Coordinates of C-alpha atoms in Angstrom, one line a residue:
Chain A
M1 CA 90.1 -10.0 -72.1
G2 CA 89.5 -12.4 -69.3
Y3 CA 86.1 -13.0 -67.7
L4 CA 86.8 -10.5 -64.9
G5 CA 87.4 -7.8 -67.5
E6 CA 84.2 -8.8 -69.2
I7 CA 82.3 -8.3 -65.9
F8 CA 84.0 -4.9 -65.4
V9 CA 82.9 -3.8 -68.9
M10 CA 79.4 -5.1 -68.2
A11 CA 79.3 -3.2 -64.9
M12 CA 80.5 0.1 -66.3
T13 CA 78.1 -0.2 -69.2
A14 CA 75.1 -1.0 -67.0
I15 CA 75.8 1.6 -64.4
F16 CA 77.2 4.5 -66.3
I17 CA 77.2 4.3 -70.1
Q18 CA 73.9 2.6 -70.7
N19 CA 72.2 3.6 -67.5
F20 CA 68.6 2.4 -67.5
V21 CA 67.2 5.6 -66.3
L22 CA 69.3 8.3 -67.8
A23 CA 70.5 6.7 -71.1
R24 CA 67.7 4.3 -71.9
F25 CA 64.9 6.3 -70.2
L26 CA 63.3 3.2 -68.6
G27 CA 61.9 3.2 -65.1
L28 CA 61.3 7.0 -65.0
C29 CA 58.2 6.6 -62.9
P30 CA 59.9 5.4 -59.7
Y31 CA 62.9 7.7 -60.5
L32 CA 60.7 10.7 -60.1
G33 CA 58.2 9.2 -57.7
V34 CA 60.3 7.6 -55.0
S35 CA 63.2 10.1 -55.0
K36 CA 61.8 12.6 -52.5
K37 CA 63.5 11.0 -49.5
L38 CA 66.9 9.3 -49.3
D39 CA 65.6 6.5 -47.1
S40 CA 62.8 5.4 -49.4
A41 CA 65.2 5.9 -52.4
I42 CA 67.6 3.4 -50.9
G43 CA 64.8 1.0 -50.1
M44 CA 63.5 1.2 -53.6
G45 CA 67.0 0.8 -55.0
M46 CA 67.6 -2.4 -53.0
A47 CA 64.2 -3.8 -54.1
V48 CA 65.0 -3.1 -57.7
I49 CA 68.5 -4.7 -57.5
F50 CA 66.9 -7.7 -55.9
V51 CA 64.1 -8.1 -58.4
M52 CA 66.2 -7.3 -61.5
T53 CA 68.7 -10.0 -60.5
L54 CA 66.1 -12.6 -59.9
A55 CA 64.0 -11.7 -62.9
S56 CA 67.1 -11.9 -65.2
A57 CA 67.8 -15.4 -64.0
I58 CA 64.2 -16.7 -64.4
T59 CA 63.5 -15.0 -67.7
F60 CA 66.7 -16.3 -69.2
L61 CA 65.6 -19.8 -68.4
I62 CA 62.1 -19.2 -69.8
N63 CA 63.5 -17.7 -72.9
K64 CA 66.1 -20.4 -73.6
Y65 CA 64.0 -23.5 -72.7
L66 CA 60.5 -22.4 -73.6
L67 CA 60.3 -19.6 -76.0
I68 CA 63.2 -20.4 -78.4
P69 CA 62.5 -24.2 -78.8
Y70 CA 58.8 -23.6 -79.6
N71 CA 59.7 -20.6 -81.8
I72 CA 57.3 -18.2 -80.0
M73 CA 59.8 -15.4 -79.4
Y74 CA 57.1 -12.9 -80.4
L75 CA 55.3 -13.7 -77.1
Q76 CA 58.4 -12.6 -75.1
T77 CA 56.8 -9.5 -73.5
I78 CA 53.7 -11.3 -72.3
A79 CA 55.7 -14.3 -71.0
F80 CA 58.2 -12.1 -69.2
I81 CA 55.7 -9.8 -67.6
L82 CA 53.7 -12.8 -66.4
T83 CA 56.9 -14.3 -65.0
I84 CA 58.2 -11.1 -63.3
A85 CA 54.8 -10.3 -61.8
S86 CA 54.4 -13.8 -60.3
L87 CA 58.0 -13.9 -59.2
V88 CA 57.7 -10.6 -57.3
Q89 CA 54.4 -11.7 -55.7
F90 CA 56.0 -14.9 -54.6
V91 CA 59.1 -13.3 -53.3
E92 CA 57.0 -10.8 -51.4
M93 CA 55.1 -13.5 -49.6
V94 CA 58.3 -15.4 -48.7
I95 CA 60.0 -12.3 -47.4
Q96 CA 56.9 -11.3 -45.4
K97 CA 56.8 -14.7 -43.7
N98 CA 60.5 -15.3 -43.2
A99 CA 62.1 -11.9 -42.9
P100 CA 59.7 -9.4 -41.4
A101 CA 62.4 -6.8 -40.9
L102 CA 63.4 -7.0 -44.6
Y103 CA 59.8 -6.9 -45.6
K104 CA 59.3 -3.7 -43.6
S105 CA 62.1 -1.9 -45.4
L106 CA 61.6 -3.5 -48.8
G107 CA 58.0 -4.7 -48.8
V108 CA 56.3 -1.4 -49.7
F109 CA 58.3 -1.0 -52.8
L110 CA 58.0 -4.6 -54.1
P111 CA 54.5 -4.3 -55.6
L112 CA 55.5 -1.0 -57.2
I113 CA 58.1 -2.8 -59.4
T114 CA 56.1 -5.8 -60.6
T115 CA 55.5 -4.1 -63.9
N116 CA 58.4 -1.6 -63.8
C117 CA 59.6 -1.2 -67.4
A118 CA 63.2 -1.2 -66.3
V119 CA 62.8 -4.7 -64.9
L120 CA 61.1 -5.9 -68.1
G121 CA 63.7 -3.9 -70.1
V122 CA 66.7 -5.7 -68.6
A123 CA 65.0 -9.1 -69.2
I124 CA 64.3 -8.4 -72.8
L125 CA 67.7 -6.7 -73.5
N126 CA 69.5 -9.7 -71.9
T127 CA 68.1 -11.9 -74.7
T128 CA 69.5 -9.8 -77.4
A129 CA 72.8 -8.6 -75.7
F130 CA 76.2 -9.6 -76.7
R131 CA 79.5 -9.7 -74.9
S132 CA 82.1 -7.1 -75.7
D133 CA 83.4 -9.2 -78.7
S134 CA 79.9 -8.6 -80.3
V135 CA 79.6 -12.3 -81.2
T136 CA 78.9 -14.3 -78.0
P137 CA 75.4 -13.8 -76.7
Y138 CA 74.9 -13.6 -72.9
N139 CA 74.8 -16.9 -71.1
F140 CA 73.0 -17.6 -67.8
L141 CA 75.6 -16.0 -65.5
D142 CA 76.1 -13.0 -67.8
S143 CA 72.3 -12.3 -67.7
I144 CA 72.2 -12.5 -63.9
L145 CA 75.3 -10.2 -63.6
N146 CA 73.8 -7.7 -66.1
G147 CA 70.5 -7.7 -64.1
F148 CA 72.4 -7.0 -60.9
F149 CA 74.5 -4.2 -62.4
S150 CA 71.5 -2.6 -64.1
G151 CA 69.8 -2.5 -60.7
V152 CA 72.9 -1.0 -59.2
G153 CA 72.9 1.6 -61.9
F154 CA 69.3 2.4 -61.2
T155 CA 70.0 2.7 -57.5
V156 CA 73.0 5.0 -58.0
V157 CA 70.9 7.4 -60.0
L158 CA 67.9 7.2 -57.8
V159 CA 69.9 7.9 -54.6
A160 CA 71.8 10.8 -56.3
M161 CA 68.5 12.2 -57.4
A162 CA 67.0 11.9 -53.9
G163 CA 70.0 13.6 -52.4
L164 CA 69.7 16.5 -54.9
R165 CA 66.0 16.8 -54.3
M166 CA 66.3 16.9 -50.5
R167 CA 68.7 19.8 -50.9
M168 CA 66.4 21.4 -53.4
D169 CA 63.7 21.4 -50.8
K170 CA 65.8 23.7 -48.6
A171 CA 66.7 26.0 -51.5
D172 CA 64.9 29.3 -52.0
L173 CA 63.2 28.6 -55.3
P174 CA 60.4 30.5 -57.1
K175 CA 57.1 29.0 -56.0
S176 CA 56.2 27.8 -59.5
M177 CA 59.5 25.8 -59.7
K178 CA 59.1 24.0 -56.4
G179 CA 58.6 20.2 -56.4
M180 CA 58.1 18.4 -59.7
P181 CA 59.3 21.2 -62.1
I182 CA 62.7 21.5 -60.6
A183 CA 62.9 17.7 -60.3
L184 CA 62.3 17.4 -64.0
I185 CA 65.0 20.0 -64.7
I186 CA 67.4 18.2 -62.5
A187 CA 66.6 14.9 -64.2
G188 CA 67.4 16.5 -67.6
I189 CA 70.7 17.9 -66.4
M190 CA 71.6 14.5 -64.9
A191 CA 70.8 12.8 -68.1
L192 CA 73.0 15.3 -70.0
A193 CA 75.8 14.6 -67.5
F194 CA 75.5 10.8 -68.0
Y195 CA 75.5 11.4 -71.8
G196 CA 79.1 12.3 -71.3
F197 CA 79.9 8.7 -70.4
M198 CA 78.7 7.5 -73.9
G199 CA 82.0 8.5 -75.4
F200 CA 84.0 6.1 -73.2
Q201 CA 85.8 3.3 -74.8
I202 CA 86.4 0.4 -72.5
Chain B
M1 CA 39.8 -29.8 -100.0
F2 CA 43.0 -31.3 -98.8
I3 CA 44.9 -28.0 -99.1
L4 CA 42.2 -26.3 -97.1
L5 CA 42.4 -28.9 -94.4
Q6 CA 46.2 -28.6 -94.2
T7 CA 46.1 -24.8 -93.8
T8 CA 43.5 -25.2 -91.0
T9 CA 45.7 -27.6 -89.1
I10 CA 48.8 -25.3 -89.6
S11 CA 47.0 -22.3 -88.3
L12 CA 45.5 -24.3 -85.4
S13 CA 48.9 -25.4 -84.3
A14 CA 50.3 -21.9 -84.9
I15 CA 47.6 -20.5 -82.5
G16 CA 47.2 -23.5 -80.3
L17 CA 50.8 -24.0 -79.3
P18 CA 51.5 -20.5 -78.0
V19 CA 48.1 -20.4 -76.3
L20 CA 48.9 -23.7 -74.6
I21 CA 52.4 -22.7 -73.5
I22 CA 51.5 -19.2 -72.2
G23 CA 48.3 -20.7 -70.7
A24 CA 50.3 -23.4 -69.0
L25 CA 52.8 -20.9 -67.8
G26 CA 50.1 -18.8 -66.3
L27 CA 48.4 -21.8 -64.7
I28 CA 51.7 -23.0 -63.1
F29 CA 52.5 -19.5 -61.7
G30 CA 48.9 -19.2 -60.5
L31 CA 49.1 -22.5 -58.7
I32 CA 52.5 -21.7 -57.2
L33 CA 51.1 -18.3 -55.9
A34 CA 47.9 -20.0 -54.6
V35 CA 50.0 -22.6 -52.7
A36 CA 52.4 -19.9 -51.5
S37 CA 49.6 -17.7 -50.2
K38 CA 48.6 -20.6 -48.0
V39 CA 52.0 -21.7 -47.0
F40 CA 53.4 -18.2 -46.3
A41 CA 50.2 -16.7 -44.9
V42 CA 50.9 -14.0 -42.3
E43 CA 48.0 -13.3 -40.0
I44 CA 47.2 -9.7 -39.6
D45 CA 45.4 -8.8 -36.4
P46 CA 42.0 -7.4 -37.4
R47 CA 42.2 -5.3 -34.2
V48 CA 45.0 -3.1 -35.8
E49 CA 42.7 -2.0 -38.5
E50 CA 39.8 -1.4 -36.1
I51 CA 42.0 0.8 -34.0
I52 CA 43.2 2.8 -37.0
E53 CA 39.5 3.4 -37.8
V54 CA 39.0 4.8 -34.3
L55 CA 42.0 7.0 -34.1
P56 CA 41.6 10.6 -35.3
G57 CA 44.0 10.2 -38.2
A58 CA 45.8 13.5 -37.5
N59 CA 49.2 11.7 -37.4
C60 CA 50.3 14.3 -34.9
G61 CA 52.9 12.1 -33.2
A62 CA 51.8 12.9 -29.7
C63 CA 51.8 9.2 -28.8
G64 CA 55.5 9.0 -29.8
Q65 CA 54.8 6.8 -32.8
A66 CA 55.3 8.0 -36.4
G67 CA 51.6 8.1 -37.0
C68 CA 48.2 6.7 -36.1
A69 CA 48.8 3.4 -38.0
G70 CA 52.1 2.9 -36.1
Y71 CA 50.4 3.6 -32.8
A72 CA 47.6 1.1 -33.6
E73 CA 50.3 -1.5 -34.5
Q74 CA 52.1 -0.8 -31.3
I75 CA 49.0 -1.1 -29.1
V76 CA 48.2 -4.6 -30.5
N77 CA 51.7 -6.0 -30.9
G78 CA 54.0 -3.9 -28.8
G79 CA 51.9 -3.7 -25.6
E80 CA 51.8 0.1 -25.9
A81 CA 49.5 2.0 -23.4
I82 CA 46.2 2.9 -25.0
D83 CA 45.8 6.3 -23.4
K84 CA 48.6 8.1 -25.4
C85 CA 46.4 9.6 -28.1
A86 CA 46.0 13.2 -27.0
P87 CA 43.8 14.5 -29.8
G88 CA 41.4 11.6 -29.4
G89 CA 40.9 12.1 -25.7
S90 CA 38.9 9.9 -23.5
D91 CA 36.4 8.9 -26.2
V92 CA 39.1 7.3 -28.3
V93 CA 40.6 5.6 -25.2
A94 CA 37.3 4.1 -24.4
Q95 CA 36.8 2.8 -27.9
I96 CA 40.3 1.3 -28.1
A97 CA 39.7 -0.3 -24.7
Q98 CA 36.6 -1.9 -26.1
I99 CA 38.5 -3.2 -29.1
M100 CA 41.3 -4.5 -27.0
G101 CA 39.0 -5.8 -24.3
M102 CA 40.6 -3.7 -21.6
E103 CA 39.5 -1.3 -18.9
A104 CA 39.8 2.3 -20.0
S105 CA 42.3 4.1 -17.9
S106 CA 41.2 7.6 -17.4
S107 CA 43.4 9.9 -19.4
D108 CA 43.0 13.5 -18.3
R109 CA 42.7 15.8 -21.2
K110 CA 45.7 18.2 -21.3
V111 CA 46.0 21.6 -22.9
A112 CA 48.9 23.7 -23.8
V113 CA 49.9 26.6 -21.7
I114 CA 52.5 29.3 -22.6
H115 CA 54.6 30.1 -19.5
C116 CA 55.4 33.7 -20.5
S117 CA 53.4 36.9 -20.3
S118 CA 55.6 38.8 -22.8
G119 CA 55.9 38.4 -26.6
G120 CA 53.4 41.0 -27.8
H121 CA 54.1 44.3 -29.4
E122 CA 53.7 46.4 -26.3
N123 CA 54.8 44.1 -23.5
T124 CA 58.2 43.0 -24.7
N125 CA 61.6 44.7 -24.2
W126 CA 63.7 44.4 -27.4
K127 CA 67.5 44.2 -27.6
Y128 CA 67.5 44.9 -31.3
Q129 CA 65.1 44.9 -34.2
Y130 CA 65.1 41.5 -35.8
E131 CA 64.7 41.4 -39.6
G132 CA 65.4 37.9 -40.6
V133 CA 63.6 34.7 -41.4
E134 CA 60.3 35.0 -39.5
T135 CA 60.6 32.0 -37.2
C136 CA 61.5 31.8 -33.5
K137 CA 64.0 29.1 -34.2
A138 CA 66.1 31.4 -36.5
A139 CA 65.6 34.5 -34.3
A140 CA 66.8 32.7 -31.2
N141 CA 70.1 32.0 -32.8
V142 CA 70.9 35.7 -33.6
A143 CA 72.8 37.1 -30.6
G144 CA 70.6 35.2 -28.1
G145 CA 67.3 36.4 -29.5
P146 CA 65.9 39.8 -30.2
N147 CA 64.1 40.3 -26.8
S148 CA 66.0 41.4 -23.7
C149 CA 64.8 38.4 -21.7
S150 CA 66.7 35.4 -23.0
W151 CA 64.0 33.0 -21.6
G152 CA 60.9 34.7 -22.9
C153 CA 58.7 34.7 -25.9
M154 CA 60.0 36.2 -29.1
G155 CA 56.6 36.6 -30.6
L156 CA 57.3 35.0 -34.1
N157 CA 54.6 32.4 -33.8
D158 CA 56.4 29.1 -34.3
C159 CA 53.8 27.6 -32.0
M160 CA 50.9 28.9 -34.0
R161 CA 52.3 27.4 -37.2
A162 CA 52.9 24.1 -35.5
C163 CA 49.3 23.8 -34.4
I164 CA 47.3 21.8 -36.9
F165 CA 44.1 22.3 -35.0
D166 CA 44.0 26.1 -35.4
A167 CA 43.8 26.4 -31.6
I168 CA 46.3 29.3 -31.4
S169 CA 45.3 32.7 -32.5
I170 CA 46.8 36.2 -32.1
D171 CA 45.2 39.1 -30.4
S172 CA 45.6 42.8 -31.3
N173 CA 48.7 43.1 -29.2
G174 CA 50.4 40.2 -31.0
M175 CA 50.0 37.8 -28.1
R176 CA 49.1 34.2 -28.8
L177 CA 45.9 32.9 -27.3
I178 CA 45.3 29.2 -26.9
D179 CA 41.7 28.2 -27.4
L180 CA 41.2 25.5 -24.8
E181 CA 38.2 24.1 -26.6
K182 CA 40.2 23.5 -29.8
C183 CA 43.5 22.5 -28.1
T184 CA 43.9 18.7 -28.2
G185 CA 47.1 18.6 -26.2
C186 CA 49.0 17.0 -29.0
G187 CA 52.2 18.8 -27.9
A188 CA 53.2 20.0 -31.4
C189 CA 53.7 23.5 -30.1
V190 CA 55.6 22.3 -27.1
K191 CA 58.2 20.8 -29.5
A192 CA 58.1 23.9 -31.8
C193 CA 58.9 26.5 -29.2
P194 CA 62.7 26.9 -29.1
R195 CA 62.5 28.5 -25.7
A196 CA 60.5 25.6 -24.2
L197 CA 57.9 28.0 -22.9
I198 CA 54.9 25.7 -23.5
D199 CA 53.9 22.6 -21.6
L200 CA 50.8 20.5 -21.2
V201 CA 48.6 21.1 -18.2
P202 CA 45.5 19.1 -17.2
I203 CA 42.5 21.0 -18.4
N204 CA 41.0 21.1 -14.9
R205 CA 43.9 23.0 -13.5
N206 CA 43.5 26.7 -14.0
V207 CA 46.5 28.3 -12.2
Y208 CA 49.6 28.9 -14.3
I209 CA 53.0 30.4 -13.7
K210 CA 53.3 32.8 -16.6
C211 CA 57.1 33.0 -16.6
S212 CA 60.0 30.8 -17.5
S213 CA 62.9 33.1 -16.6
K214 CA 65.7 31.5 -14.7
D215 CA 67.4 34.9 -14.2
K216 CA 67.9 36.2 -10.7
G217 CA 65.1 38.4 -9.4
V218 CA 66.7 41.8 -10.1
E219 CA 67.7 40.8 -13.6
A220 CA 64.3 39.3 -14.4
R221 CA 62.6 42.5 -13.3
Q222 CA 64.9 44.6 -15.5
V223 CA 64.4 42.6 -18.7
C224 CA 60.8 41.6 -18.5
G225 CA 58.6 43.7 -20.7
S226 CA 55.3 42.7 -19.2
L227 CA 56.5 43.5 -15.6
H228 CA 55.2 40.2 -14.4
P229 CA 58.4 38.1 -14.1
C230 CA 58.9 35.3 -11.6
I231 CA 61.7 36.5 -9.3
G232 CA 61.9 33.2 -7.5
C233 CA 61.0 34.7 -4.1
G234 CA 59.3 31.6 -2.9
I235 CA 56.3 33.3 -1.4
C236 CA 53.9 31.2 -3.5
A237 CA 55.6 28.0 -2.4
K238 CA 55.1 29.0 1.3
K239 CA 51.5 30.0 0.7
C240 CA 50.6 26.7 -1.1
P241 CA 48.5 24.6 1.3
V242 CA 49.5 21.4 -0.5
D243 CA 53.2 22.0 -1.2
A244 CA 52.6 21.8 -4.9
I245 CA 55.0 24.7 -5.8
S246 CA 58.7 24.3 -5.9
I247 CA 61.4 26.9 -6.7
Q248 CA 64.3 25.8 -8.8
N249 CA 66.8 28.1 -10.5
N250 CA 64.9 31.2 -9.5
L251 CA 61.7 29.9 -11.1
A252 CA 58.6 28.6 -9.5
S253 CA 56.9 25.6 -11.0
I254 CA 53.6 23.9 -10.1
D255 CA 53.3 20.2 -9.7
Y256 CA 49.8 19.6 -11.1
E257 CA 49.6 16.2 -9.5
K258 CA 49.3 18.0 -6.2
C259 CA 47.7 21.4 -7.2
I260 CA 44.2 21.8 -5.9
N261 CA 43.4 24.9 -8.0
C262 CA 42.9 27.1 -4.9
G263 CA 44.7 30.2 -6.4
L264 CA 46.3 31.2 -3.1
C265 CA 49.6 31.4 -4.9
A266 CA 48.3 33.8 -7.5
S267 CA 47.0 36.2 -5.0
A268 CA 50.2 36.1 -3.0
C269 CA 52.6 36.6 -5.9
P270 CA 54.3 40.0 -5.5
T271 CA 55.0 40.4 -9.3
K272 CA 51.6 39.0 -10.4
S273 CA 53.4 36.4 -12.5
I274 CA 50.9 33.6 -11.6
L275 CA 47.7 33.6 -13.7
D276 CA 44.5 32.4 -12.0
L277 CA 41.7 31.8 -14.5
L278 CA 39.2 31.2 -11.8
V279 CA 39.8 34.4 -9.9
G280 CA 36.6 35.9 -8.7
T281 CA 34.6 32.9 -9.8
R282 CA 35.4 30.6 -6.9
K283 CA 32.6 29.6 -4.6
Q284 CA 32.8 28.8 -0.9
A285 CA 31.8 25.7 0.8
E286 CA 28.8 25.6 3.0
I287 CA 27.7 22.7 5.1
N288 CA 24.0 22.0 5.3
P289 CA 23.4 21.5 9.0
E290 CA 20.5 19.2 8.5
G291 CA 22.5 16.4 7.0
C292 CA 25.9 16.8 8.8
I293 CA 26.7 13.8 11.1
G294 CA 29.9 15.3 12.5
C295 CA 32.2 12.7 11.0
T296 CA 35.1 15.2 10.8
I297 CA 36.2 13.9 7.3
C298 CA 35.8 17.4 5.8
A299 CA 37.8 19.1 8.5
K300 CA 40.6 16.6 7.9
V301 CA 40.8 17.1 4.1
C302 CA 40.6 20.9 4.3
P303 CA 44.0 22.2 3.5
V304 CA 43.5 25.6 5.2
Q305 CA 41.7 24.4 8.4
A306 CA 38.6 26.4 7.5
I307 CA 36.2 23.7 8.8
S308 CA 35.8 23.3 12.5
G309 CA 33.5 21.3 14.7
E310 CA 33.7 18.5 17.3
L311 CA 33.1 14.8 16.6
K312 CA 29.4 14.0 16.1
K313 CA 28.5 17.7 16.2
I314 CA 27.5 19.8 13.2
H315 CA 30.6 21.3 11.4
E316 CA 30.9 24.8 10.2
V317 CA 32.9 26.5 7.4
D318 CA 34.9 29.6 8.3
K319 CA 34.1 31.8 5.3
A320 CA 37.1 34.0 5.9
K321 CA 39.4 31.0 5.6
C322 CA 37.7 28.9 2.9
I323 CA 39.6 29.2 -0.4
G324 CA 37.0 27.3 -2.5
C325 CA 39.2 24.4 -3.4
E326 CA 36.2 22.0 -3.3
L327 CA 38.3 19.2 -1.8
C328 CA 35.7 18.6 1.0
V329 CA 32.7 18.3 -1.4
P330 CA 33.4 14.8 -2.8
K331 CA 34.7 13.6 0.5
C332 CA 31.5 14.2 2.5
P333 CA 29.8 10.8 3.0
K334 CA 26.4 12.4 3.3
K335 CA 26.9 14.8 0.4
V336 CA 25.8 17.8 2.3
I337 CA 28.5 20.2 1.4
E338 CA 27.6 22.7 -1.4
M339 CA 29.6 25.4 -3.1
V340 CA 27.7 28.7 -3.0

């Protein structure tokens, strides 16, 4: 299998088979919190893709050149959270200064994902992940791509959920089911549907 | 002794190295962020926050922005006019003007007026009995609405639900009453009414055309349940001393920029479709002969030529002609005209 095939497998795995929200159950808070409107769901999704890709790159370097050589892998969580939070803060400042338009659409969501467990999740999983031959660990480019595709997977699910919930608002539901209860039921059914992807052999 | 020392050094390095690395990491990131916050500092105008404090916070959207914060931002950075906040009224305009260092432009408070006299249980002709979703928007789409008049009020209270200030109430006949004290002129009901029956009128204008029918006179008479339709006859337009009324598509409308509140149109209307809140309460002008210097200014401003008198002689008001519009009162240089 060539490298393109490898990327395809990685994308399918990150988006559908091992989706961060519906298969790994990470990042549930924004999944339920920011999925009320399609616009904000798309904004949040873009912000997550952006942060996950950047965080994957930086944390890979921190892991490889700092944590492994000094044999302090057990501090991974602290080091990664520190890195991700600082990175997001930094990026937020840069965007606010240089791209006000982007800041307006993305900015509100950036602080929300500084400590999003999906972002930390992808950083940690990158350090233990293997390519499809189950031998080669992820290199720098693999990590970035995996971060990107995981973000895309998050966005796909979030936007789908927002679409469903906007339709649910119009539906004639029993009063006790309106809002969060039906959202949780929808989330459960979506997770079951995504469970079907687990049987795929790529 | 030696063994003890060795274990101490080992544990020291086992603790010290991670502390050093993580500490250094934190320090570096902290320094980067500190530098970045200086380099990429964006100045936020403190006036924006001050204006947000002053605005009512109802987020009603009358100003055309998404909410109060958006309006404040637009005032400071977008050059938006400061008198667009309807709920805040002149108080808020004055406060914003102070923050922005501008002169307060006078913004007349406006209130909502429903231009229809039907819509209740007893004064509406029905085409069919509507039993659907209880909103005007839905009802208007079923065979052109349940009431015979396709311009009039359907009485399903979309305007009342749109009002966040509880200014609209319902009387025993099912008619909507607008409380002029509570109405802020935000325009939410104007947008909510699918028949566009409501518009905003300056609060100091008290003569309203209570019909929106563009049907021809005969038809309007037939379908109107309240028997007060505008038939577009044009008598009011002819009676108006200041030409404030125009007839378009069989419907009279008052230009409140010109209207002087005299109420002549209301008394002339053959179908009584013009409502005059001041009827019976108008006073008439009287010139105090002691102060009058005969400048003729009052005679010139009088729209109905009720004031007569020669130059430099004492003027008199013809009580039979005076309509109580009060136009002459502020114009008198000696302030000797009183309303009695």
